[in-house]
Amino acid sequence: GFEKAGPIPLKISMRHSCERFIVMDDLLALAPLHFNVIPTTQYIPDWRYLLLRPQLGLELINEMYGACVKAGKTLFARDEWRSKFIRSSGSEEFDFHKHIAAGFNYPPSQYQLHIQFMAPCLLPFQWAQAIKGVHFTFKRFFPFAFVKEVLEALVKEGLAEGVSARLDTKSENQQAYFSLHTPNPNSVQQNELPFSVRSADGDALPDLGRLLAFIEDHLKISYLDAHTKHVTDFARHQSLFSNWTKADFNGMIATSTTSSQTHTDTFLTFESSGDQSVKGDSQMVTSDKNILQSYGRPYTDNGSPSGCYYNYPKSFNAVTLW
């Protein structure tokens, strides 16, 4: 097989694999437990396409979430890992179905459906970014619970078949279809959908606001309420379970802004008064990630990241195109 696709290595840090799914560590992990789960028998550009086949979509994302839980429990089975990153709480016991941050990005970073799945132990820098709205971004991050509720409502209304408009699953050139990311809207029965589907050339990008308005008006499900609840709940879970302590770090970066809007970063050490100015925090953040990351497991004998290939390859003809 191919070793690389441009700058991206095709060896991955696998946590779980089977005929239907890959669960792997996120290359840009925000926390020591941050997975992506990808279906391998279906090509689904992004979460909106699940609305075309709500019953199948609901079953699929529940299976995807379950695969992440299975992989996560293997980490939690290691007492040393669990006690280091997840603090015991007298009021609540950690639950993979209650305390995980999970959801879909749209537009996605990669045009294949995947769930972001992370435990409430974000690195302090990443949690600070989340507070600023850099992570879990409004109208880009769609909580798993929101998407699941929408699919359940469509199924309940009997739209499981009525909305199952077929995209071009009979394409003779399926490899070309993959490269386009998204199908031709002419192959969709538009009268079955209250919103448009993105075309291959991008000219028919749907109005996300119109889609969310339909979901709220017709299904009585508010994205604003769902997103607010997700962010509020995860903030509580981060406070409750995150186990980072001052002893885990050498210091912190403080940013000051002058009247001319010039930003200066200063590294403040915890052990001494030897503070030093730094050019920026990106290099230090990268260094922290390299220390804490799970990516690249299993490591080689000399401690270098390795990774592995997926053991259940598929031909294009074996993959269902949504």
Short mmCIF file of C-alpha atoms in Angstrom, two decimals:
data_model
loop_
_atom_site.label_atom_id
_atom_site.label_comp_id
_atom_site.label_asym_id
_atom_site.label_seq_id
_atom_site.Cartn_x
_atom_site.Cartn_y
_atom_site.Cartn_z
CA GLY A 1 0.00 0.00 0.00
CA PHE A 2 0.89 3.67 -0.02
CA GLU A 3 3.06 4.91 2.83
CA LYS A 4 2.10 8.59 2.64
CA ALA A 5 -0.57 10.83 1.13
CA GLY A 6 1.31 14.10 0.76
CA PRO A 7 2.58 15.14 4.21
CA ILE A 8 0.20 12.78 6.03
CA PRO A 9 1.53 9.33 6.97
CA LEU A 10 -0.89 6.47 6.37
CA LYS A 11 0.38 4.59 9.38
CA ILE A 12 -1.93 5.54 12.22
CA SER A 13 -2.09 5.19 15.97
CA MET A 14 -4.81 2.57 16.16
CA ARG A 15 -6.93 2.06 19.28
CA HIS A 16 -9.52 -0.26 17.76
CA SER A 17 -10.15 -1.66 14.31
CA CYS A 18 -12.63 -4.06 12.77
CA GLU A 19 -14.35 -4.61 9.44
CA ARG A 20 -16.58 -1.56 9.96
CA PHE A 21 -14.60 1.03 11.93
CA ILE A 22 -11.25 2.60 12.73
CA VAL A 23 -10.73 4.24 16.13
CA MET A 24 -7.47 6.14 16.27
CA ASP A 25 -5.72 8.85 18.27
CA ASP A 26 -6.28 12.33 16.90
CA LEU A 27 -3.06 13.68 15.40
CA LEU A 28 -3.92 17.12 16.88
CA ALA A 29 -5.03 15.76 20.23
CA LEU A 30 -6.43 18.22 22.77
CA ALA A 31 -6.34 15.68 25.61
CA PRO A 32 -4.57 12.42 26.50
CA LEU A 33 -7.77 10.64 25.41
CA HIS A 34 -8.88 12.17 22.12
CA PHE A 35 -10.09 9.70 19.48
CA ASN A 36 -11.49 9.88 15.99
CA VAL A 37 -13.76 7.08 14.80
CA ILE A 38 -14.29 6.56 11.07
CA PRO A 39 -16.64 4.15 9.27
CA THR A 40 -14.82 2.03 6.69
CA THR A 41 -17.77 0.50 4.84
CA GLN A 42 -19.54 3.82 4.13
CA TYR A 43 -18.39 7.01 2.43
CA ILE A 44 -20.26 9.88 4.09
CA PRO A 45 -18.78 13.35 3.48
CA ASP A 46 -20.19 14.95 6.64
CA TRP A 47 -22.97 14.67 9.23
CA ARG A 48 -25.63 16.34 7.06
CA TYR A 49 -25.73 13.27 4.83
CA LEU A 50 -26.99 11.22 7.77
CA LEU A 51 -30.28 13.11 7.39
CA LEU A 52 -30.81 11.42 4.03
CA ARG A 53 -31.05 8.00 5.71
CA PRO A 54 -31.99 8.71 9.34
CA GLN A 55 -32.53 5.12 10.48
CA LEU A 56 -29.26 3.88 9.02
CA GLY A 57 -27.50 7.03 10.16
CA LEU A 58 -28.74 6.62 13.72
CA GLU A 59 -27.62 3.01 13.86
CA LEU A 60 -24.24 3.94 12.41
CA ILE A 61 -23.36 6.76 14.80
CA ASN A 62 -24.46 4.69 17.80
CA GLU A 63 -22.08 1.95 16.67
CA MET A 64 -19.32 4.51 16.10
CA TYR A 65 -19.77 5.91 19.61
CA GLY A 66 -19.75 2.39 21.03
CA ALA A 67 -16.45 1.65 19.28
CA CYS A 68 -14.94 4.74 20.95
CA VAL A 69 -16.24 3.67 24.36
CA LYS A 70 -14.71 0.23 23.86
CA ALA A 71 -11.34 1.75 22.98
CA GLY A 72 -11.53 4.23 25.85
CA LYS A 73 -12.23 1.53 28.40
CA THR A 74 -8.98 -0.20 27.47
CA LEU A 75 -7.15 2.96 28.58
CA PHE A 76 -9.22 3.23 31.75
CA ALA A 77 -8.41 -0.37 32.56
CA ARG A 78 -4.84 0.82 33.18
CA ASP A 79 -4.92 2.12 36.74
CA GLU A 80 -1.80 4.24 36.25
CA TRP A 81 -3.31 6.06 33.25
CA ARG A 82 -6.74 6.58 34.81
CA SER A 83 -5.44 7.85 38.15
CA LYS A 84 -3.06 10.24 36.42
CA PHE A 85 -5.50 11.98 34.09
CA ILE A 86 -8.96 11.50 35.65
CA ARG A 87 -9.55 12.73 39.18
CA SER A 88 -11.81 10.68 41.43
CA SER A 89 -14.92 12.59 42.38
CA GLY A 90 -16.95 11.95 45.47
CA SER A 91 -20.09 13.30 43.86
CA GLU A 92 -19.96 11.60 40.46
CA GLU A 93 -18.31 8.56 38.92
CA PHE A 94 -16.86 9.05 35.45
CA ASP A 95 -19.21 7.69 32.78
CA PHE A 96 -18.32 7.39 29.08
CA HIS A 97 -21.93 8.09 28.15
CA LYS A 98 -22.30 11.23 30.28
CA HIS A 99 -18.98 13.01 30.55
CA ILE A 100 -17.31 12.70 27.16
CA ALA A 101 -17.18 15.56 24.66
CA ALA A 102 -18.28 14.06 21.34
CA GLY A 103 -19.46 15.55 18.11
CA PHE A 104 -18.99 16.34 14.44
CA ASN A 105 -17.35 19.29 12.71
CA TYR A 106 -18.90 21.00 9.71
CA PRO A 107 -17.21 21.95 7.52
CA PRO A 108 -15.09 18.94 8.43
CA SER A 109 -11.30 18.88 8.41
CA GLN A 110 -11.54 15.72 6.28
CA TYR A 111 -14.48 14.89 4.06
CA GLN A 112 -15.27 11.56 5.66
CA LEU A 113 -17.66 11.34 8.56
CA HIS A 114 -15.88 11.05 11.90
CA ILE A 115 -16.74 11.63 15.52
CA GLN A 116 -14.44 13.66 17.75
CA PHE A 117 -14.39 11.88 21.12
CA MET A 118 -12.43 13.26 24.09
CA ALA A 119 -12.31 12.88 27.85
CA PRO A 120 -12.64 15.90 30.19
CA CYS A 121 -8.91 16.23 30.75
CA LEU A 122 -7.97 18.80 28.12
CA LEU A 123 -4.50 20.22 28.45
CA PRO A 124 -4.63 23.58 30.28
CA PHE A 125 -3.65 25.47 27.11
CA GLN A 126 -6.33 23.66 25.07
CA TRP A 127 -8.93 24.29 27.75
CA ALA A 128 -8.02 27.99 27.69
CA GLN A 129 -8.55 27.87 23.91
CA ALA A 130 -11.91 26.19 24.40
CA ILE A 131 -12.99 28.95 26.78
CA LYS A 132 -12.12 31.48 24.05
CA GLY A 133 -14.31 29.57 21.58
CA VAL A 134 -11.43 28.18 19.52
CA HIS A 135 -12.64 24.62 20.21
CA PHE A 136 -16.28 23.45 20.12
CA THR A 137 -16.89 26.45 17.86
CA PHE A 138 -20.49 27.60 17.53
CA LYS A 139 -22.01 26.60 14.17
CA ARG A 140 -19.00 24.46 13.37
CA PHE A 141 -19.10 21.89 16.17
CA PHE A 142 -22.29 19.82 16.30
CA PRO A 143 -22.64 17.79 19.50
CA PHE A 144 -23.23 14.06 19.13
CA ALA A 145 -26.35 14.36 21.31
CA PHE A 146 -27.80 17.00 18.95
CA VAL A 147 -27.25 14.97 15.78
CA LYS A 148 -28.59 11.84 17.46
CA GLU A 149 -31.72 13.67 18.63
CA VAL A 150 -32.35 15.03 15.12
CA LEU A 151 -32.05 11.56 13.59
CA GLU A 152 -34.33 10.07 16.24
CA ALA A 153 -36.94 12.75 15.53
CA LEU A 154 -36.81 12.08 11.79
CA VAL A 155 -37.26 8.36 12.39
CA LYS A 156 -40.14 9.00 14.80
CA GLU A 157 -41.89 11.11 12.17
CA GLY A 158 -41.67 8.25 9.71
CA LEU A 159 -39.10 9.96 7.53
CA ALA A 160 -36.58 7.13 7.77
CA GLU A 161 -37.52 6.03 4.27
CA GLY A 162 -38.98 9.25 2.91
CA VAL A 163 -35.78 11.22 3.42
CA SER A 164 -33.50 8.41 2.26
CA ALA A 165 -32.73 10.12 -1.04
CA ARG A 166 -30.08 8.24 -2.93
CA LEU A 167 -26.90 9.93 -3.95
CA ASP A 168 -24.99 8.64 -6.94
CA THR A 169 -24.15 5.17 -5.63
CA LYS A 170 -24.04 3.74 -9.16
CA SER A 171 -21.18 5.92 -10.37
CA GLU A 172 -19.04 4.06 -12.90
CA ASN A 173 -15.99 5.96 -11.79
CA GLN A 174 -16.18 5.55 -8.04
CA GLN A 175 -12.58 6.58 -7.52
CA ALA A 176 -13.37 9.94 -9.13
CA TYR A 177 -16.46 10.15 -6.92
CA PHE A 178 -14.29 9.82 -3.83
CA SER A 179 -11.98 12.58 -5.03
CA LEU A 180 -14.90 15.00 -5.38
CA HIS A 181 -15.86 14.61 -1.70
CA THR A 182 -19.48 15.41 -2.43
CA PRO A 183 -22.00 14.18 -4.98
CA ASN A 184 -23.89 15.91 -7.73
CA PRO A 185 -27.10 17.43 -6.32
CA ASN A 186 -28.95 16.39 -9.48
CA SER A 187 -28.82 12.82 -8.22
CA VAL A 188 -30.80 13.78 -5.09
CA GLN A 189 -34.58 13.95 -5.05
CA GLN A 190 -34.62 17.55 -3.87
CA ASN A 191 -38.34 17.57 -3.08
CA GLU A 192 -37.63 15.17 -0.22
CA LEU A 193 -35.31 17.65 1.50
CA PRO A 194 -36.01 21.10 2.94
CA PHE A 195 -32.39 22.13 2.23
CA SER A 196 -29.94 21.77 -0.60
CA VAL A 197 -27.01 19.36 -0.74
CA ARG A 198 -23.56 20.61 -1.61
CA SER A 199 -22.57 20.06 -5.21
CA ALA A 200 -19.22 18.69 -6.32
CA ASP A 201 -18.10 22.13 -7.48
CA GLY A 202 -19.27 23.83 -4.30
CA ASP A 203 -21.77 26.17 -6.01
CA ALA A 204 -24.75 24.79 -4.11
CA LEU A 205 -23.35 24.95 -0.59
CA PRO A 206 -26.36 24.76 1.69
CA ASP A 207 -27.33 27.61 3.96
CA LEU A 208 -26.53 26.15 7.36
CA GLY A 209 -28.80 28.67 9.01
CA ARG A 210 -31.72 27.45 6.90
CA LEU A 211 -31.00 23.84 7.80
CA LEU A 212 -30.83 24.62 11.52
CA ALA A 213 -34.00 26.70 11.24
CA PHE A 214 -35.81 23.73 9.68
CA ILE A 215 -34.59 21.47 12.49
CA GLU A 216 -35.80 23.94 15.10
CA ASP A 217 -39.11 24.86 13.45
CA HIS A 218 -40.14 21.42 12.20
CA LEU A 219 -38.50 19.07 14.70
CA LYS A 220 -38.51 21.48 17.67
CA ILE A 221 -34.82 20.85 18.36
CA SER A 222 -32.67 23.92 19.05
CA TYR A 223 -29.04 23.80 17.98
CA LEU A 224 -28.32 26.84 20.17
CA ASP A 225 -29.69 25.07 23.25
CA ALA A 226 -27.84 21.84 22.40
CA HIS A 227 -24.52 23.60 21.83
CA THR A 228 -24.89 25.70 24.99
CA LYS A 229 -25.68 22.60 27.05
CA HIS A 230 -22.72 20.71 25.60
CA VAL A 231 -20.23 23.49 26.35
CA THR A 232 -21.69 24.14 29.82
CA ASP A 233 -21.73 20.46 30.75
CA PHE A 234 -18.20 19.85 29.50
CA ALA A 235 -16.91 22.85 31.46
CA ARG A 236 -18.36 21.25 34.60
CA HIS A 237 -16.90 17.87 33.70
CA GLN A 238 -13.48 19.40 33.01
CA SER A 239 -13.55 21.05 36.43
CA LEU A 240 -14.80 17.88 38.09
CA PHE A 241 -12.49 15.27 36.56
CA SER A 242 -9.39 16.96 35.10
CA ASN A 243 -6.42 15.97 37.24
CA TRP A 244 -3.70 18.36 36.08
CA THR A 245 -1.64 19.84 38.92
CA LYS A 246 1.03 22.52 39.12
CA ALA A 247 3.60 19.75 39.64
CA ASP A 248 2.91 18.48 36.09
CA PHE A 249 4.41 21.62 34.54
CA ASN A 250 7.62 23.63 34.66
CA GLY A 251 5.78 26.91 34.37
CA MET A 252 3.23 28.88 32.42
CA ILE A 253 3.11 31.37 29.59
CA ALA A 254 1.68 34.80 30.39
CA THR A 255 0.70 37.13 27.56
CA SER A 256 0.70 40.88 27.98
CA THR A 257 -0.59 43.44 25.49
CA THR A 258 0.84 46.94 25.13
CA SER A 259 -1.07 50.06 24.12
CA SER A 260 0.09 49.47 20.55
CA GLN A 261 -1.57 46.02 20.62
CA THR A 262 1.82 44.27 20.62
CA HIS A 263 1.67 40.90 22.35
CA THR A 264 4.55 39.70 24.51
CA ASP A 265 4.72 36.15 25.83
CA THR A 266 6.71 35.47 28.98
CA PHE A 267 7.46 32.04 30.35
CA LEU A 268 7.02 32.10 34.12
CA THR A 269 8.79 29.25 35.86
CA PHE A 270 7.30 27.70 38.97
CA GLU A 271 10.62 26.71 40.53
CA SER A 272 12.62 29.93 40.30
CA SER A 273 12.48 33.59 39.37
CA GLY A 274 14.28 32.89 36.09
CA ASP A 275 11.43 34.11 33.88
CA GLN A 276 12.26 34.46 30.23
CA SER A 277 10.61 36.05 27.23
CA VAL A 278 9.60 33.68 24.47
CA LYS A 279 8.82 34.32 20.83
CA GLY A 280 5.49 32.53 21.07
CA ASP A 281 3.72 29.66 22.71
CA SER A 282 3.35 27.38 19.67
CA GLN A 283 6.74 25.69 20.08
CA MET A 284 6.15 25.05 23.76
CA VAL A 285 2.65 23.72 23.12
CA THR A 286 4.08 21.37 20.48
CA SER A 287 6.69 20.16 22.96
CA ASP A 288 3.99 19.46 25.56
CA LYS A 289 1.97 17.51 23.00
CA ASN A 290 4.98 15.38 22.09
CA ILE A 291 5.45 14.47 25.74
CA LEU A 292 1.83 13.67 26.47
CA GLN A 293 0.50 12.43 23.16
CA SER A 294 -0.76 8.94 22.64
CA TYR A 295 -0.22 9.34 18.89
CA GLY A 296 2.28 6.93 17.36
CA ARG A 297 1.59 3.98 19.63
CA PRO A 298 2.95 1.42 19.77
CA TYR A 299 6.33 3.09 20.20
CA THR A 300 9.49 1.45 18.91
CA ASP A 301 12.23 0.12 21.19
CA ASN A 302 14.01 3.48 21.07
CA GLY A 303 10.85 5.37 22.01
CA SER A 304 10.02 6.68 18.54
CA PRO A 305 6.41 6.72 17.27
CA SER A 306 5.53 3.85 14.97
CA GLY A 307 1.88 3.24 14.17
CA CYS A 308 0.26 0.58 12.02
CA TYR A 309 -1.92 0.09 8.97
CA TYR A 310 -5.61 -0.79 8.84
CA ASN A 311 -5.97 -4.55 8.49
CA TYR A 312 -9.33 -4.63 6.71
CA PRO A 313 -8.80 -2.87 3.35
CA LYS A 314 -11.77 -2.38 1.05
CA SER A 315 -12.17 -2.05 -2.68
CA PHE A 316 -14.10 0.98 -3.90
CA ASN A 317 -16.96 -1.27 -4.96
CA ALA A 318 -17.33 -2.57 -1.40
CA VAL A 319 -17.94 0.91 0.05
CA THR A 320 -21.45 2.38 0.13
CA LEU A 321 -21.54 5.96 -1.14
CA TRP A 322 -24.04 8.28 0.52
#
